[in-house]
XYZ file of N, CA, C and O in Angstrom:
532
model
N 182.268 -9.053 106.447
C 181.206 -8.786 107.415
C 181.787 -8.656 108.828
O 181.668 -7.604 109.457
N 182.381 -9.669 109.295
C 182.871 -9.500 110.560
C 184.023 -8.399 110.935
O 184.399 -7.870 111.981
N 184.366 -8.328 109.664
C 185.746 -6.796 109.908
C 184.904 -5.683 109.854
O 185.453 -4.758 110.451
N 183.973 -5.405 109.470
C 183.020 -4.748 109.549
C 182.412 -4.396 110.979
O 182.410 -3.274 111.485
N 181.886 -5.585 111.545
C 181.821 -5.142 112.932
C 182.280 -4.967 113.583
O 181.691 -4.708 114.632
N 183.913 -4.949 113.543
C 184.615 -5.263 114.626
C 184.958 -3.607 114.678
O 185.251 -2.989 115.701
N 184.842 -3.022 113.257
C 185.599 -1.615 113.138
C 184.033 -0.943 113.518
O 184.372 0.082 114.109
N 183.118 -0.947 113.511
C 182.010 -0.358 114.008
C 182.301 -0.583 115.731
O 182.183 0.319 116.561
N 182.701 -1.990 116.032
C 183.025 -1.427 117.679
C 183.933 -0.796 118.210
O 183.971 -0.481 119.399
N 185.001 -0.477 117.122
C 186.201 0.218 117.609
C 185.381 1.780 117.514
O 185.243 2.655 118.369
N 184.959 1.705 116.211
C 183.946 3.062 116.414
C 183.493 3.577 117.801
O 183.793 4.607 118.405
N 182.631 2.486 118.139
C 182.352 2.627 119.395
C 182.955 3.126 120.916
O 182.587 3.989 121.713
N 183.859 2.323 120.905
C 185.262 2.714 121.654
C 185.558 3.901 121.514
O 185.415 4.457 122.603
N 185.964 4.729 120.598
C 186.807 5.146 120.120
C 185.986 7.067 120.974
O 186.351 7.984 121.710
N 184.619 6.579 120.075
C 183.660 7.601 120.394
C 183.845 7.620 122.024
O 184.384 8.633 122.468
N 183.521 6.782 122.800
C 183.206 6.819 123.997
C 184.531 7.014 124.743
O 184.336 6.984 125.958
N 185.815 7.203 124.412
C 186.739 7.455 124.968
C 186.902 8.794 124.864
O 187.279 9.601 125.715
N 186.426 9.024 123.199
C 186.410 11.022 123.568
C 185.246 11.165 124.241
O 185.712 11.686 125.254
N 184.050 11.094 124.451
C 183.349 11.282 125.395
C 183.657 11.389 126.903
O 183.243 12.269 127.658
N 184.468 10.324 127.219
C 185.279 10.319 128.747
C 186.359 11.345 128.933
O 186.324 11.934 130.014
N 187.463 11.729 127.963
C 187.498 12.791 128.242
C 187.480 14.161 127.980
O 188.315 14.943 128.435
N 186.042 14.637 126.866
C 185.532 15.428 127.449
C 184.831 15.909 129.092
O 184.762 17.040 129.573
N 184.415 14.701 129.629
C 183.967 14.669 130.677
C 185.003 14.943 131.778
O 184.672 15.483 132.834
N 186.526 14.481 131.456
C 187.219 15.027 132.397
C 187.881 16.333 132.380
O 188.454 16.874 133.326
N 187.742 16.743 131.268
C 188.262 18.073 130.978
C 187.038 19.241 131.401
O 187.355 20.163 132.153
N 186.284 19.184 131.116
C 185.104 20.685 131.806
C 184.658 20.100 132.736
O 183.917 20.899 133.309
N 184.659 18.655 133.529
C 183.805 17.949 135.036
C 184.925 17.578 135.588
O 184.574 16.503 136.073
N 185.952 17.695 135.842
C 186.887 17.146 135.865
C 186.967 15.942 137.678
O 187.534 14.902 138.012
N 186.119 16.847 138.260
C 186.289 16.649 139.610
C 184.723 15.628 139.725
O 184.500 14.955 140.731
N 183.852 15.668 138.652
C 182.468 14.888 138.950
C 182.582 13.266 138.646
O 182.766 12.808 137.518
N 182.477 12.687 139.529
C 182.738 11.002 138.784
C 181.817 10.847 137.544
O 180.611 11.053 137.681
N 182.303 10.511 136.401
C 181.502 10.031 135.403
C 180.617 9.180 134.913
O 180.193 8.907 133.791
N 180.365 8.699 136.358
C 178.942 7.445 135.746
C 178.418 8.205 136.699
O 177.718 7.336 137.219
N 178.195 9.266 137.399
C 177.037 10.295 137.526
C 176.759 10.944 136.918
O 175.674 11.503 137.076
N 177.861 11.343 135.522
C 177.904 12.578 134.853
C 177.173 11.958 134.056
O 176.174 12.607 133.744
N 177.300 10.398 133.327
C 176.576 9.926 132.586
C 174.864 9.524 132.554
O 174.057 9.358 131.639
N 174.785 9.467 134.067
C 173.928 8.785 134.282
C 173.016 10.226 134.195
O 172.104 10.167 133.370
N 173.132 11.374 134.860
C 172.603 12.513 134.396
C 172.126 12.695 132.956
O 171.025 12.972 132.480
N 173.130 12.487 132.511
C 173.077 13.182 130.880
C 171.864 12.149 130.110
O 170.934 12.502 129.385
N 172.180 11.016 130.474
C 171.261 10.191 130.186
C 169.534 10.207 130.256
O 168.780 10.032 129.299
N 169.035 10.548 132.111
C 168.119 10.942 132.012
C 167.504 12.454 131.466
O 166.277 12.525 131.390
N 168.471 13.910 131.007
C 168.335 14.885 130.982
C 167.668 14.583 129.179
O 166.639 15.077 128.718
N 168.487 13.785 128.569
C 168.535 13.142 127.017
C 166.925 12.419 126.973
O 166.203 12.823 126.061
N 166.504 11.654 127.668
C 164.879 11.080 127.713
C 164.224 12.085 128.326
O 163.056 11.745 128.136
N 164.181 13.238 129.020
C 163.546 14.316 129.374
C 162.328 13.913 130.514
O 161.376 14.657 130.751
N 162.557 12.552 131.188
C 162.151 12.067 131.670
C 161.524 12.468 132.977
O 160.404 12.195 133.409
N 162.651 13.293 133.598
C 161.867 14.647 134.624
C 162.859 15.791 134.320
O 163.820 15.765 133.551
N 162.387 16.855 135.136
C 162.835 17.982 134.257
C 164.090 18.247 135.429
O 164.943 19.024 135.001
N 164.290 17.853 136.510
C 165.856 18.026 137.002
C 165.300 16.769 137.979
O 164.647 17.077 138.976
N 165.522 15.580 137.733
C 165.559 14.402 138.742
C 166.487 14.598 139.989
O 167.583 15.155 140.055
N 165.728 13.973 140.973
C 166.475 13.846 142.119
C 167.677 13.176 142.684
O 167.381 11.981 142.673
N 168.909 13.309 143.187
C 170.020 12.821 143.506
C 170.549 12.890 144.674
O 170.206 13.825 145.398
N 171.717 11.715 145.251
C 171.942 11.968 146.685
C 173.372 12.045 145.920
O 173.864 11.136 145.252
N 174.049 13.595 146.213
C 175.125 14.292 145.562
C 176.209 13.777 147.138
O 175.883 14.110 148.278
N 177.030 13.232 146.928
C 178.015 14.009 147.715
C 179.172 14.793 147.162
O 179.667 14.547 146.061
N 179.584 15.742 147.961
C 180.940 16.313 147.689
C 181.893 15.725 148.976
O 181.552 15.405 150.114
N 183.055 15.719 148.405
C 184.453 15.482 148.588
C 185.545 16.502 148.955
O 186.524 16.472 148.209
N 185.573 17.475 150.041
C 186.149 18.583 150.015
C 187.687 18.067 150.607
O 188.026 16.952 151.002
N 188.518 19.421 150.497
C 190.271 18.776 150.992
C 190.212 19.228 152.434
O 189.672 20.297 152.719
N 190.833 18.326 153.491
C 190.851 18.797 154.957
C 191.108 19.976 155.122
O 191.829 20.687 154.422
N 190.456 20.282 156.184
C 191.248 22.084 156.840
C 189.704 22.808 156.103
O 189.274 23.836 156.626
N 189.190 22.392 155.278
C 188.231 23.442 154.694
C 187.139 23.709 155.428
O 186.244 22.868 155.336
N 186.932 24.696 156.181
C 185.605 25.124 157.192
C 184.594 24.769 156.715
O 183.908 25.140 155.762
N 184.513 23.730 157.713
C 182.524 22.937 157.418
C 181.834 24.008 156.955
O 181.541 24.088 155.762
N 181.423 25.158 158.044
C 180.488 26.019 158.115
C 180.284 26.554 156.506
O 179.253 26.434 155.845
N 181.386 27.093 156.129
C 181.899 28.050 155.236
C 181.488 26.869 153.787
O 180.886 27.129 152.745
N 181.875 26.031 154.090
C 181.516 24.978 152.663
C 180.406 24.749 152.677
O 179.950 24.594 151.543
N 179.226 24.579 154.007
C 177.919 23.486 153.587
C 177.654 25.538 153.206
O 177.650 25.748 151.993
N 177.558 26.201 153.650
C 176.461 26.931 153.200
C 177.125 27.482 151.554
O 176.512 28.266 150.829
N 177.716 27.215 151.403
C 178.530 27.591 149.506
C 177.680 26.557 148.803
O 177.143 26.761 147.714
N 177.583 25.320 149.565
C 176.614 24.303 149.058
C 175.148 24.724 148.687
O 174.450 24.602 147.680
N 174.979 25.277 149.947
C 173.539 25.126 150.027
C 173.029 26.350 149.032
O 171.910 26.350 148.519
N 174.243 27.634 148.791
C 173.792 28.713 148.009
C 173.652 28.004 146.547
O 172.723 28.450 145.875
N 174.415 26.988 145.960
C 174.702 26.238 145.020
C 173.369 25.426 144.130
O 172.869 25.416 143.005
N 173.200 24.773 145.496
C 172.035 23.573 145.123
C 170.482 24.041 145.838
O 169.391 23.749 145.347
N 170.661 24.712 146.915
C 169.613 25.126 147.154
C 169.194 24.001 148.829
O 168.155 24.248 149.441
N 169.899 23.166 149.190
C 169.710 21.918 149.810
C 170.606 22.163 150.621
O 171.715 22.650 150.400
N 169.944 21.684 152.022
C 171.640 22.161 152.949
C 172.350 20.852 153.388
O 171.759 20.171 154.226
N 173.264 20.522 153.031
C 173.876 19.006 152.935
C 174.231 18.852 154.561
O 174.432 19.808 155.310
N 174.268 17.360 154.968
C 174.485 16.282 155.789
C 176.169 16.725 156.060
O 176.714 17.138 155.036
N 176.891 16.696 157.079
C 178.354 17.205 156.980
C 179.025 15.580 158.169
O 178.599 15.215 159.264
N 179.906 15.128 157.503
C 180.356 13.576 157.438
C 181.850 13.803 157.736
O 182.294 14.939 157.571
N 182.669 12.808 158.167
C 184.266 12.651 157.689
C 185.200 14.109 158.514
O 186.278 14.566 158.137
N 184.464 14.520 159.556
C 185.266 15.834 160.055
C 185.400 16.699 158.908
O 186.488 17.095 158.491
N 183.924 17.080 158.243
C 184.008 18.080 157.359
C 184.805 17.901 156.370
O 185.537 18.851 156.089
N 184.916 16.514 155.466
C 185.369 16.479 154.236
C 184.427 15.882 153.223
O 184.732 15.660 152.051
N 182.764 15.542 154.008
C 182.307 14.679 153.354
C 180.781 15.242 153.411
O 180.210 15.210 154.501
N 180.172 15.704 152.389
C 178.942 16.545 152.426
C 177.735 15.823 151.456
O 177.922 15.624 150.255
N 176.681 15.522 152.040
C 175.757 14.773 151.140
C 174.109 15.807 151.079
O 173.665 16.687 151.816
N 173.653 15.225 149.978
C 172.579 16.601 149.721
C 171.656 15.732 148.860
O 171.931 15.609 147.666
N 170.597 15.129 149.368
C 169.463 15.072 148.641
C 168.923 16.053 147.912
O 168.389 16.952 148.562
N 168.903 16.183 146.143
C 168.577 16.956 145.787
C 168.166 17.306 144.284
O 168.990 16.853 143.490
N 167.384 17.814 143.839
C 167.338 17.755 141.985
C 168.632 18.723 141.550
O 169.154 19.783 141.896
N 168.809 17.615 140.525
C 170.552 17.685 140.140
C 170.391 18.022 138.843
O 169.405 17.524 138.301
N 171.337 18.992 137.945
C 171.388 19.841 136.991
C 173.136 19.754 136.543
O 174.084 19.692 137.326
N 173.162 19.768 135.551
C 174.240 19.916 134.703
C 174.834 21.175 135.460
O 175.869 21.194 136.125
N 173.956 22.227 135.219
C 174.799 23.585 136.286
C 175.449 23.906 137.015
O 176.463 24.603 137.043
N 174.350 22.919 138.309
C 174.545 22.419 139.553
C 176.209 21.973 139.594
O 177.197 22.555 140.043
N 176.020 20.627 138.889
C 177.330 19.899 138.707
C 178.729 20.656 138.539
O 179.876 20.433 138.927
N 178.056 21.737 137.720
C 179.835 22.512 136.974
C 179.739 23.695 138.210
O 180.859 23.654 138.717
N 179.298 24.265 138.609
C 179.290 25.184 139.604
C 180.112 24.500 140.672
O 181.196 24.996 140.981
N 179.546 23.061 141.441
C 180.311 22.528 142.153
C 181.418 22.105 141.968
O 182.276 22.018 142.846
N 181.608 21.657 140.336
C 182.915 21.602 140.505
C 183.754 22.814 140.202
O 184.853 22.269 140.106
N 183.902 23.678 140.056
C 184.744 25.229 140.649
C 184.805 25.730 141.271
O 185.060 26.935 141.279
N 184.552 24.886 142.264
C 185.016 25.266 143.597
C 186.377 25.150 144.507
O 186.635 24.020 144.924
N 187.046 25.949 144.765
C 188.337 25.688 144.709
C 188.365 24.462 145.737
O 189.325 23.713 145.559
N 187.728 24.204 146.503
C 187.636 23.897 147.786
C 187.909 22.007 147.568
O 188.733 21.242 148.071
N 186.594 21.765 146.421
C 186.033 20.584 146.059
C 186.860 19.190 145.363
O 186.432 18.938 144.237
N 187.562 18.594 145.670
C 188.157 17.679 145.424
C 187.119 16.647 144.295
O 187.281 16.615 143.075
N 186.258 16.005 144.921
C 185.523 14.822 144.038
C 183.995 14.795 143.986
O 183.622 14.513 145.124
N 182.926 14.965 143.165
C 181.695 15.094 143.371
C 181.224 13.599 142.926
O 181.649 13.147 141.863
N 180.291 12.786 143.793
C 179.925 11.603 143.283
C 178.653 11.229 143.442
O 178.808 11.199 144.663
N 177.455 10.893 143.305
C 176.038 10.633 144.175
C 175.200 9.366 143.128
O 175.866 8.725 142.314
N 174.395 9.243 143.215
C 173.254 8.585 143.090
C 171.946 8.358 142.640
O 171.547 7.797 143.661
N 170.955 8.361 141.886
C 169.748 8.771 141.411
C 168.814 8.389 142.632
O 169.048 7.185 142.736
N 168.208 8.597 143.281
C 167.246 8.398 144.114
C 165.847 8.800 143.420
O 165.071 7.912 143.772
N 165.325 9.491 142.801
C 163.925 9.753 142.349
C 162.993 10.277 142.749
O 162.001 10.698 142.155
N 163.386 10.282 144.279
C 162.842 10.994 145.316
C 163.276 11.827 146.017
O 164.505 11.865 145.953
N 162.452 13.186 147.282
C 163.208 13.583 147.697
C 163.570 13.160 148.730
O 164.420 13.714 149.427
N 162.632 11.450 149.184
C 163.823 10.612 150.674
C 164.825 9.695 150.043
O 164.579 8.752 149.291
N 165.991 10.116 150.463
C 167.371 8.779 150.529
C 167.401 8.406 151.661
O 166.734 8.615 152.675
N 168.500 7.651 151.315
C 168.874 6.831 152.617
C 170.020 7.353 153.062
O 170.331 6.982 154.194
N 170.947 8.304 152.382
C 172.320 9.187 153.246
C 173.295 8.917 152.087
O 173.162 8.381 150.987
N 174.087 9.356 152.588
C 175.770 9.111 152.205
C 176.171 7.954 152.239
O 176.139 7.165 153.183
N 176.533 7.828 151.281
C 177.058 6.197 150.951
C 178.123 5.534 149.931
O 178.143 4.440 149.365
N 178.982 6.623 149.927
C 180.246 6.553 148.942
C 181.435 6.904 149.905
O 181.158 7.468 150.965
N 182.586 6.643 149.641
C 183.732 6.568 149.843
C 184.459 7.808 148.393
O 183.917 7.938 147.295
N 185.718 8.529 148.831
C 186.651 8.951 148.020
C 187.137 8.052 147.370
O 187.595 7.005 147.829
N 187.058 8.540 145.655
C 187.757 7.714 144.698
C 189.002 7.266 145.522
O 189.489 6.139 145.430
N 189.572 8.467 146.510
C 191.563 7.819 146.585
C 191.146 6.538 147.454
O 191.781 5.524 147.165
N 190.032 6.387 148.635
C 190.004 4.870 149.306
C 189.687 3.979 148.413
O 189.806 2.856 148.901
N 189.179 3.949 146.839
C 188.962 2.620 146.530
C 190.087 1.932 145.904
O 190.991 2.194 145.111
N 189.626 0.869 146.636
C 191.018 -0.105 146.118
C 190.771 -1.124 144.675
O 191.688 -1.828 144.253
């Protein structure tokens, strides 16, 4: 019995590690407990594109101007511009699409955000994966 469960949690494991990286291989650039947390509500059908406070993560030197409006053609939302134009936030209903579009962007380093539910947040409120310690 108990070897039994133990190989049903390796199951578990095992599954959810190819799951992670599938997720880094076609999202590569989207943090994955957004990617999850998406997929999750898209799976209960709970609203039909729920609302999110997205940021993107762009590499220095990349023209604010030239990026928020690639954004805004993207998502439809014209993002908050942070960090001397490396740091772009966008209240907004968020889509699997959305997500992979942004990330092919040559520009786009890290996509990360938030479920909010609404269309008021409270802003930008993440840091680049490279600052966390």
């Amino acid at each position: 019995m108990y070897c039994n469960i133990m190989s049903q949690l390796q199951q578990l494991r095992n599954v959810f590690h190819g799951l992670e990286t599938l997720y880094h291989t076609y999202l590569p650039k989207v943090d994955p407990v957004l990617l999850n947390d998406l997929l999750v509500r898209e799976e209960n059908r709970s609203e039909r594109a729920p609302f999110y406070m997205v940021e993107v993560f762009t590499k220095p030197g990349t023209n604010s101007e030239w990026c928020k409006y690639h954004i805004w053609k993207t998502t439809g939302f014209v993002p908050a511009i942070y960090d001397k134009g490396t740091h772009y936030a966008t209240n907004m209903r968020l889509t699997l699409d959305i997500l992979k579009r942004l990330d092919d962007f040559e520009f786009v380093e890290e996509i990360t955000g938030d479920y909010t539910g609404t269309l008021t947040a409270l802003g930008a409120s993440h840091e680049p994966r490279s600052h966390v310690h």
